[in-house]
Amino acid sequence: MKPLHAFFLTCMILSAFTPQHANGQKRYFAVKPVEYLEDGRNLHFPVFYNNPANAATTSKINQQLQLSELELLKGFQTKNIFERINYNNGTIYGGKWQMTYDLFTNNNRLLSLGFDESSSGMTTAYWTRYYNFNAGNGDLIQLSDLFTPAGFKLFKSLAIKKSVRAFKEQIHAAGEPDSVWQDVIRYIGEYVTEDFYIKGNSIILNGDNRLSKNQKGWDMIVKFGLSSFGGYLNQYGRCVFGLTNQPIAQYRSVSLPQLFTGKIDKYPILFILRSSNYHDCEGVYCYQKYGRGISMQGDMVNGQIKLDEYDSDFNTKAHITGRASPDSVTGTWAKSPKGQSFRLLVYRK
């Protein structure tokens, strides 16, 4: 091979596997933290800002995060932005006691962040939650969005093998037999790609949510470098990891959860629908006039949804039925299954 040809080939290989960090921009979204450090609680939350040209995207990201994590939009609080989640309603889990966050990627392609959280009532619960946003349009990204269908199957198989092997190595070193941990091993296989973040040119999976409170303490982090999955990516994924120079805003995610906007009857709402380990689906919505989240839980079968709406004390207040897709939710809202119903229609924001 001629020296000049070898030089260009080397440059192409290095550029394909070198992170493209927003053309040198290390902090694409400015962030202003808010916190609550009273009554023994340790709550921290990021509010993002950007230039006016990207205001719609930044607003969408903030709304998704605030409704999902705080059940309250900034500007609608009575005392502080945490007042909906630190309220102890006397149930087994009570209100949130701790919330800290990490920013893993913040560039013009991707905003990736995660929360470590706990709640305390009659008992204490611990969990992590991750969000990966398209920095061009504010879509929430799931791993399946970034791979070809065949590529995602291959990556998921790789992820299960590596995650299960890493977990077994730990329990074996501690003298624990596989039989004691079969439920955890099965959960790893079922939900291995559910909790993830992206940092540099790596996908990091965290299986800690597969463990109950009494099982916590194992290292459930598994990391995959671009060289192990780069060949499985679709064009969206290649753009996220800087392997192409296409505008990231042109790519739309095709999976839930997402943020929707629309109306119940004539009243504007924001609406989030997501899958759940404990229910087939759950979510939260708010009337935009009031900005206060209303929780929903129920089931979804072949796109058909049946949801119960709950107040802050987990009393059933209303019911939603209809059909959901990653692009829209259509159906009816009613205070009782046989009561007067109102049209619900929301579209992807």
Tab-separated table of C-alpha atoms in Angstrom:
chain	number	residue	atom	x	y	z
A	1	MET	CA	0.000	0.000	0.000
A	2	LYS	CA	1.319	3.465	-0.903
A	3	PRO	CA	2.262	5.658	2.101
A	4	LEU	CA	-0.283	8.375	1.218
A	5	HIS	CA	-3.099	5.838	0.906
A	6	ALA	CA	-2.077	4.267	4.214
A	7	PHE	CA	-2.154	7.685	5.877
A	8	PHE	CA	-5.700	8.452	4.732
A	9	LEU	CA	-6.901	4.973	5.698
A	10	THR	CA	-5.463	5.420	9.194
A	11	CYS	CA	-7.189	8.806	9.521
A	12	MET	CA	-10.519	7.304	8.492
A	13	ILE	CA	-10.241	4.483	11.029
A	14	LEU	CA	-9.267	6.845	13.847
A	15	SER	CA	-12.079	9.265	13.056
A	16	ALA	CA	-14.611	6.430	13.009
A	17	PHE	CA	-13.750	5.403	16.553
A	18	THR	CA	-12.956	8.786	18.091
A	19	PRO	CA	-15.725	10.664	19.921
A	20	GLN	CA	-17.054	13.694	18.070
A	21	HIS	CA	-17.802	15.935	21.046
A	22	ALA	CA	-19.981	18.605	19.497
A	23	ASN	CA	-17.196	20.155	17.448
A	24	GLY	CA	-15.311	21.065	20.599
A	25	GLN	CA	-18.375	22.180	22.575
A	26	LYS	CA	-18.133	20.433	25.931
A	27	ARG	CA	-21.371	21.845	27.374
A	28	TYR	CA	-24.012	22.268	24.704
A	29	PHE	CA	-26.817	22.785	27.237
A	30	ALA	CA	-26.174	25.163	30.109
A	31	VAL	CA	-27.483	23.807	33.407
A	32	LYS	CA	-28.672	25.557	36.559
A	33	PRO	CA	-29.069	23.128	39.480
A	34	VAL	CA	-31.862	23.482	42.010
A	35	GLU	CA	-31.744	21.773	45.389
A	36	TYR	CA	-33.637	21.064	48.600
A	37	LEU	CA	-31.569	20.316	51.704
A	38	GLU	CA	-34.104	20.596	54.492
A	39	ASP	CA	-35.691	18.022	56.827
A	40	GLY	CA	-32.803	15.639	56.233
A	41	ARG	CA	-33.590	15.421	52.521
A	42	ASN	CA	-30.898	15.712	49.848
A	43	LEU	CA	-32.585	16.564	46.562
A	44	HIS	CA	-30.822	17.956	43.493
A	45	PHE	CA	-32.215	18.543	40.019
A	46	PRO	CA	-30.918	20.083	36.765
A	47	VAL	CA	-32.759	22.742	34.772
A	48	PHE	CA	-31.332	23.164	31.263
A	49	TYR	CA	-30.907	26.304	29.173
A	50	ASN	CA	-29.742	27.007	25.625
A	51	ASN	CA	-29.790	29.728	23.013
A	52	PRO	CA	-33.166	30.988	21.722
A	53	ALA	CA	-32.783	29.063	18.453
A	54	ASN	CA	-32.975	25.794	20.422
A	55	ALA	CA	-35.526	26.917	23.000
A	56	ALA	CA	-38.219	24.434	21.889
A	57	THR	CA	-35.871	21.462	22.308
A	58	THR	CA	-34.654	22.635	25.709
A	59	SER	CA	-38.227	23.224	26.892
A	60	LYS	CA	-39.217	19.718	25.745
A	61	ILE	CA	-36.319	18.130	27.646
A	62	ASN	CA	-37.116	20.101	30.809
A	63	GLN	CA	-40.801	19.207	30.631
A	64	GLN	CA	-40.041	15.500	30.165
A	65	LEU	CA	-37.637	15.453	33.107
A	66	GLN	CA	-39.733	17.594	35.446
A	67	LEU	CA	-42.968	15.694	34.843
A	68	SER	CA	-41.236	12.313	35.069
A	69	GLU	CA	-39.118	12.995	38.152
A	70	LEU	CA	-40.830	15.839	39.993
A	71	GLU	CA	-44.466	15.566	38.857
A	72	LEU	CA	-44.373	19.350	38.689
A	73	LEU	CA	-43.341	21.894	36.062
A	74	LYS	CA	-41.006	24.693	37.082
A	75	GLY	CA	-42.951	27.889	37.710
A	76	PHE	CA	-46.039	26.147	39.098
A	77	GLN	CA	-44.635	25.305	42.545
A	78	THR	CA	-46.104	26.821	45.690
A	79	LYS	CA	-42.909	26.675	47.772
A	80	ASN	CA	-40.249	24.689	45.902
A	81	ILE	CA	-39.952	22.496	42.825
A	82	PHE	CA	-39.665	19.333	44.953
A	83	GLU	CA	-42.917	19.790	46.865
A	84	ARG	CA	-44.784	17.043	44.979
A	85	ILE	CA	-42.180	14.324	45.533
A	86	ASN	CA	-40.938	15.009	49.054
A	87	TYR	CA	-44.477	14.861	50.419
A	88	ASN	CA	-44.844	11.869	52.756
A	89	ASN	CA	-48.356	10.569	52.150
A	90	GLY	CA	-48.116	7.890	54.846
A	91	THR	CA	-47.764	5.009	52.398
A	92	ILE	CA	-45.096	2.314	52.573
A	93	TYR	CA	-42.672	4.268	50.377
A	94	GLY	CA	-43.394	7.854	51.448
A	95	GLY	CA	-41.732	10.728	49.627
A	96	LYS	CA	-38.374	10.998	47.897
A	97	TRP	CA	-35.537	11.345	50.366
A	98	GLN	CA	-32.508	11.585	48.107
A	99	MET	CA	-32.008	12.585	44.482
A	100	THR	CA	-28.610	13.242	42.936
A	101	TYR	CA	-27.753	13.378	39.256
A	102	ASP	CA	-24.801	12.950	36.893
A	103	LEU	CA	-24.340	14.411	33.401
A	104	PHE	CA	-22.555	11.900	31.193
A	105	THR	CA	-22.784	13.540	27.760
A	106	ASN	CA	-23.756	17.112	26.911
A	107	ASN	CA	-23.089	17.936	23.266
A	108	ASN	CA	-24.969	18.945	20.135
A	109	ARG	CA	-25.973	15.357	19.428
A	110	LEU	CA	-26.849	13.909	22.796
A	111	LEU	CA	-27.753	14.804	26.364
A	112	SER	CA	-27.274	11.771	28.620
A	113	LEU	CA	-27.873	11.929	32.367
A	114	GLY	CA	-28.870	9.742	35.288
A	115	PHE	CA	-30.428	10.003	38.740
A	116	ASP	CA	-29.707	8.061	41.928
A	117	GLU	CA	-32.823	8.198	44.072
A	118	SER	CA	-34.393	6.900	47.251
A	119	SER	CA	-37.709	7.261	49.028
A	120	SER	CA	-38.517	6.707	52.671
A	121	GLY	CA	-41.813	5.904	54.379
A	122	MET	CA	-42.575	2.718	56.264
A	123	THR	CA	-39.615	1.304	54.338
A	124	THR	CA	-36.851	2.665	52.118
A	125	ALA	CA	-36.446	2.059	48.395
A	126	TYR	CA	-33.451	2.807	46.144
A	127	TRP	CA	-33.303	3.043	42.353
A	128	THR	CA	-31.567	4.642	39.385
A	129	ARG	CA	-33.117	6.208	36.300
A	130	TYR	CA	-31.449	7.323	33.073
A	131	TYR	CA	-32.459	9.704	30.284
A	132	ASN	CA	-30.829	10.003	26.875
A	133	PHE	CA	-32.119	12.870	24.730
A	134	ASN	CA	-31.669	13.770	21.088
A	135	ALA	CA	-30.072	17.217	21.448
A	136	GLY	CA	-31.584	18.403	18.153
A	137	ASN	CA	-35.283	17.730	18.795
A	138	GLY	CA	-35.613	16.616	22.438
A	139	ASP	CA	-36.779	13.063	21.717
A	140	LEU	CA	-36.076	10.526	24.431
A	141	ILE	CA	-33.813	7.819	22.987
A	142	GLN	CA	-34.079	4.108	23.758
A	143	LEU	CA	-31.284	1.743	22.783
A	144	SER	CA	-33.418	0.021	20.167
A	145	ASP	CA	-33.689	3.361	18.323
A	146	LEU	CA	-29.958	3.308	17.590
A	147	PHE	CA	-29.579	-0.174	16.081
A	148	THR	CA	-30.803	-2.004	13.038
A	149	PRO	CA	-33.382	-4.659	14.036
A	150	ALA	CA	-30.857	-7.452	13.494
A	151	GLY	CA	-28.112	-5.396	15.117
A	152	PHE	CA	-30.159	-4.805	18.250
A	153	LYS	CA	-30.760	-8.542	18.650
A	154	LEU	CA	-27.020	-9.154	18.368
A	155	PHE	CA	-26.183	-6.370	20.814
A	156	LYS	CA	-28.815	-7.546	23.299
A	157	SER	CA	-27.429	-11.091	23.140
A	158	LEU	CA	-23.940	-9.710	23.755
A	159	ALA	CA	-25.232	-7.567	26.629
A	160	ILE	CA	-27.010	-10.488	28.326
A	161	LYS	CA	-23.949	-12.732	28.118
A	162	LYS	CA	-21.557	-10.097	29.438
A	163	SER	CA	-23.900	-8.876	32.196
A	164	VAL	CA	-24.802	-12.372	33.429
A	165	ARG	CA	-21.154	-13.457	33.330
A	166	ALA	CA	-20.055	-10.391	35.315
A	167	PHE	CA	-22.755	-10.987	37.921
A	168	LYS	CA	-21.980	-14.695	38.253
A	169	GLU	CA	-18.284	-13.973	38.728
A	170	GLN	CA	-19.171	-11.802	41.721
A	171	ILE	CA	-21.568	-14.221	43.402
A	172	HIS	CA	-19.197	-17.154	42.818
A	173	ALA	CA	-16.336	-15.186	44.374
A	174	ALA	CA	-18.589	-14.653	47.398
A	175	GLY	CA	-19.394	-18.377	47.580
A	176	GLU	CA	-22.998	-17.964	46.421
A	177	PRO	CA	-24.564	-20.618	44.133
A	178	ASP	CA	-26.454	-19.656	40.972
A	179	SER	CA	-29.629	-21.238	42.316
A	180	VAL	CA	-30.015	-18.538	44.998
A	181	TRP	CA	-29.883	-15.801	42.345
A	182	GLN	CA	-31.984	-17.265	39.536
A	183	ASP	CA	-34.580	-14.479	39.686
A	184	VAL	CA	-31.918	-11.790	39.344
A	185	ILE	CA	-30.226	-13.643	36.481
A	186	ARG	CA	-33.595	-13.937	34.721
A	187	TYR	CA	-34.355	-10.237	35.269
A	188	ILE	CA	-30.968	-9.317	33.807
A	189	GLY	CA	-31.876	-11.239	30.666
A	190	GLU	CA	-35.316	-9.649	30.382
A	191	TYR	CA	-34.393	-6.032	31.136
A	192	VAL	CA	-30.683	-5.818	30.329
A	193	THR	CA	-30.988	-2.873	27.893
A	194	GLU	CA	-33.563	-0.920	29.881
A	195	ASP	CA	-31.285	1.241	32.057
A	196	PHE	CA	-28.391	2.756	30.123
A	197	TYR	CA	-26.388	5.889	29.530
A	198	ILE	CA	-23.876	6.969	26.916
A	199	LYS	CA	-20.504	8.424	27.788
A	200	GLY	CA	-17.877	9.154	25.184
A	201	ASN	CA	-17.939	6.281	22.709
A	202	SER	CA	-19.367	3.777	25.183
A	203	ILE	CA	-22.761	2.417	26.128
A	204	ILE	CA	-22.980	1.675	29.850
A	205	LEU	CA	-25.697	-0.618	31.195
A	206	ASN	CA	-26.675	-0.570	34.866
A	207	GLY	CA	-28.617	-3.567	36.161
A	208	ASP	CA	-28.925	-2.266	39.725
A	209	ASN	CA	-32.707	-1.908	39.378
A	210	ARG	CA	-32.873	-5.690	38.951
A	211	LEU	CA	-31.896	-6.030	42.622
A	212	SER	CA	-34.225	-5.708	45.582
A	213	LYS	CA	-33.276	-3.480	48.506
A	214	ASN	CA	-31.790	-6.395	50.454
A	215	GLN	CA	-29.756	-7.503	47.414
A	216	LYS	CA	-28.051	-4.167	46.752
A	217	GLY	CA	-24.277	-3.975	46.856
A	218	TRP	CA	-23.205	-5.913	43.763
A	219	ASP	CA	-21.508	-4.072	40.904
A	220	MET	CA	-24.130	-4.115	38.134
A	221	ILE	CA	-22.349	-1.748	35.716
A	222	VAL	CA	-21.289	-3.242	32.370
A	223	LYS	CA	-19.530	-1.157	29.693
A	224	PHE	CA	-19.424	-1.652	25.917
A	225	GLY	CA	-16.973	0.217	23.703
A	226	LEU	CA	-17.877	1.355	20.195
A	227	SER	CA	-15.683	-1.310	18.595
A	228	SER	CA	-17.992	-4.005	20.052
A	229	PHE	CA	-21.260	-2.602	18.650
A	230	GLY	CA	-20.406	-0.018	15.967
A	231	GLY	CA	-21.213	-2.450	13.171
A	232	TYR	CA	-24.744	-2.956	14.549
A	233	LEU	CA	-25.791	0.720	14.492
A	234	ASN	CA	-28.343	2.236	12.117
A	235	GLN	CA	-27.960	5.759	10.719
A	236	TYR	CA	-29.447	7.300	13.875
A	237	GLY	CA	-26.944	5.466	16.046
A	238	ARG	CA	-24.057	6.357	13.780
A	239	CYS	CA	-25.041	10.004	14.040
A	240	VAL	CA	-25.312	9.869	17.856
A	241	PHE	CA	-21.774	8.473	18.081
A	242	GLY	CA	-20.363	10.992	15.590
A	243	LEU	CA	-19.693	8.497	12.794
A	244	THR	CA	-21.651	10.684	10.347
A	245	ASN	CA	-22.128	14.432	10.082
A	246	GLN	CA	-25.894	14.377	9.456
A	247	PRO	CA	-28.083	16.769	11.507
A	248	ILE	CA	-29.239	14.850	14.579
A	249	ALA	CA	-32.621	16.624	14.596
A	250	GLN	CA	-33.756	14.707	11.493
A	251	TYR	CA	-33.885	11.423	13.430
A	252	ARG	CA	-36.990	10.562	15.460
A	253	SER	CA	-37.259	7.834	18.070
A	254	VAL	CA	-39.871	5.134	17.472
A	255	SER	CA	-40.290	3.863	21.026
A	256	LEU	CA	-41.918	4.848	24.305
A	257	PRO	CA	-41.666	6.721	26.592
A	258	GLN	CA	-42.037	10.096	24.894
A	259	LEU	CA	-43.556	13.467	25.709
A	260	PHE	CA	-46.934	14.170	24.088
A	261	THR	CA	-48.964	17.356	23.892
A	262	GLY	CA	-52.647	17.752	23.137
A	263	LYS	CA	-55.972	18.047	24.931
A	264	ILE	CA	-58.535	16.386	27.141
A	265	ASP	CA	-61.754	17.889	25.809
A	266	LYS	CA	-60.707	21.538	25.283
A	267	TYR	CA	-58.021	21.637	27.980
A	268	PRO	CA	-54.329	21.559	26.878
A	269	ILE	CA	-52.227	18.857	28.533
A	270	LEU	CA	-48.757	17.299	28.519
A	271	PHE	CA	-48.736	13.504	28.626
A	272	ILE	CA	-46.018	10.873	29.192
A	273	LEU	CA	-46.613	7.147	28.709
A	274	ARG	CA	-43.948	4.575	29.575
A	275	SER	CA	-43.528	0.871	30.202
A	276	SER	CA	-43.048	-0.401	33.747
A	277	ASN	CA	-41.631	-3.434	35.523
A	278	TYR	CA	-44.671	-3.545	37.806
A	279	HIS	CA	-47.466	-2.633	35.410
A	280	ASP	CA	-47.749	-3.033	31.667
A	281	CYS	CA	-47.665	0.735	31.391
A	282	GLU	CA	-47.698	3.828	33.544
A	283	GLY	CA	-47.284	7.518	33.088
A	284	VAL	CA	-48.024	11.026	34.199
A	285	TYR	CA	-49.827	13.983	32.677
A	286	CYS	CA	-50.633	17.543	33.630
A	287	TYR	CA	-53.022	20.249	32.593
A	288	GLN	CA	-50.773	22.959	31.212
A	289	LYS	CA	-52.743	25.609	33.107
A	290	TYR	CA	-51.730	24.065	36.442
A	291	GLY	CA	-48.449	22.222	35.720
A	292	ARG	CA	-49.000	19.559	38.400
A	293	GLY	CA	-48.515	15.907	37.548
A	294	ILE	CA	-51.265	13.282	37.730
A	295	SER	CA	-50.067	9.661	37.922
A	296	MET	CA	-51.476	6.851	35.781
A	297	GLN	CA	-51.090	3.072	35.966
A	298	GLY	CA	-52.648	0.293	33.932
A	299	ASP	CA	-52.006	-2.028	31.045
A	300	MET	CA	-51.363	-1.914	27.320
A	301	VAL	CA	-52.138	-4.849	25.029
A	302	ASN	CA	-51.423	-4.548	21.310
A	303	GLY	CA	-51.515	-0.778	21.633
A	304	GLN	CA	-54.804	-0.677	23.550
A	305	ILE	CA	-54.460	1.118	26.889
A	306	LYS	CA	-56.529	1.093	30.063
A	307	LEU	CA	-55.207	3.432	32.722
A	308	ASP	CA	-56.359	4.465	36.164
A	309	GLU	CA	-55.588	7.998	37.289
A	310	TYR	CA	-54.401	8.535	40.874
A	311	ASP	CA	-54.120	11.529	43.153
A	312	SER	CA	-51.166	12.115	45.509
A	313	ASP	CA	-52.726	9.764	48.081
A	314	PHE	CA	-53.112	6.980	45.466
A	315	ASN	CA	-56.888	7.262	45.336
A	316	THR	CA	-58.397	6.425	41.939
A	317	LYS	CA	-59.806	9.609	40.408
A	318	ALA	CA	-60.505	8.827	36.749
A	319	HIS	CA	-59.949	6.366	33.907
A	320	ILE	CA	-58.343	6.637	30.479
A	321	THR	CA	-58.950	4.176	27.665
A	322	GLY	CA	-57.754	4.314	24.085
A	323	ARG	CA	-54.952	3.445	21.722
A	324	ALA	CA	-51.289	4.390	22.025
A	325	SER	CA	-48.357	4.469	19.625
A	326	PRO	CA	-44.974	6.232	19.735
A	327	ASP	CA	-46.577	9.080	17.745
A	328	SER	CA	-49.981	9.614	19.361
A	329	VAL	CA	-52.470	8.589	22.027
A	330	THR	CA	-56.175	8.738	21.243
A	331	GLY	CA	-59.009	7.778	23.547
A	332	THR	CA	-61.346	9.004	26.256
A	333	TRP	CA	-61.069	10.300	29.806
A	334	ALA	CA	-63.868	9.712	32.324
A	335	LYS	CA	-64.326	10.002	36.081
A	336	SER	CA	-65.907	6.545	36.163
A	337	PRO	CA	-66.084	3.712	33.597
A	338	LYS	CA	-69.780	4.421	33.003
A	339	GLY	CA	-69.714	8.183	33.516
A	340	GLN	CA	-69.537	10.986	30.991
A	341	SER	CA	-66.412	10.722	28.863
A	342	PHE	CA	-64.299	13.349	27.144
A	343	ARG	CA	-62.047	13.006	24.147
A	344	LEU	CA	-58.301	12.619	24.754
A	345	LEU	CA	-55.978	13.332	21.826
A	346	VAL	CA	-52.227	13.913	22.144
A	347	TYR	CA	-49.363	13.874	19.661
A	348	ARG	CA	-45.609	13.687	19.989
A	349	LYS	CA	-44.236	17.048	20.944
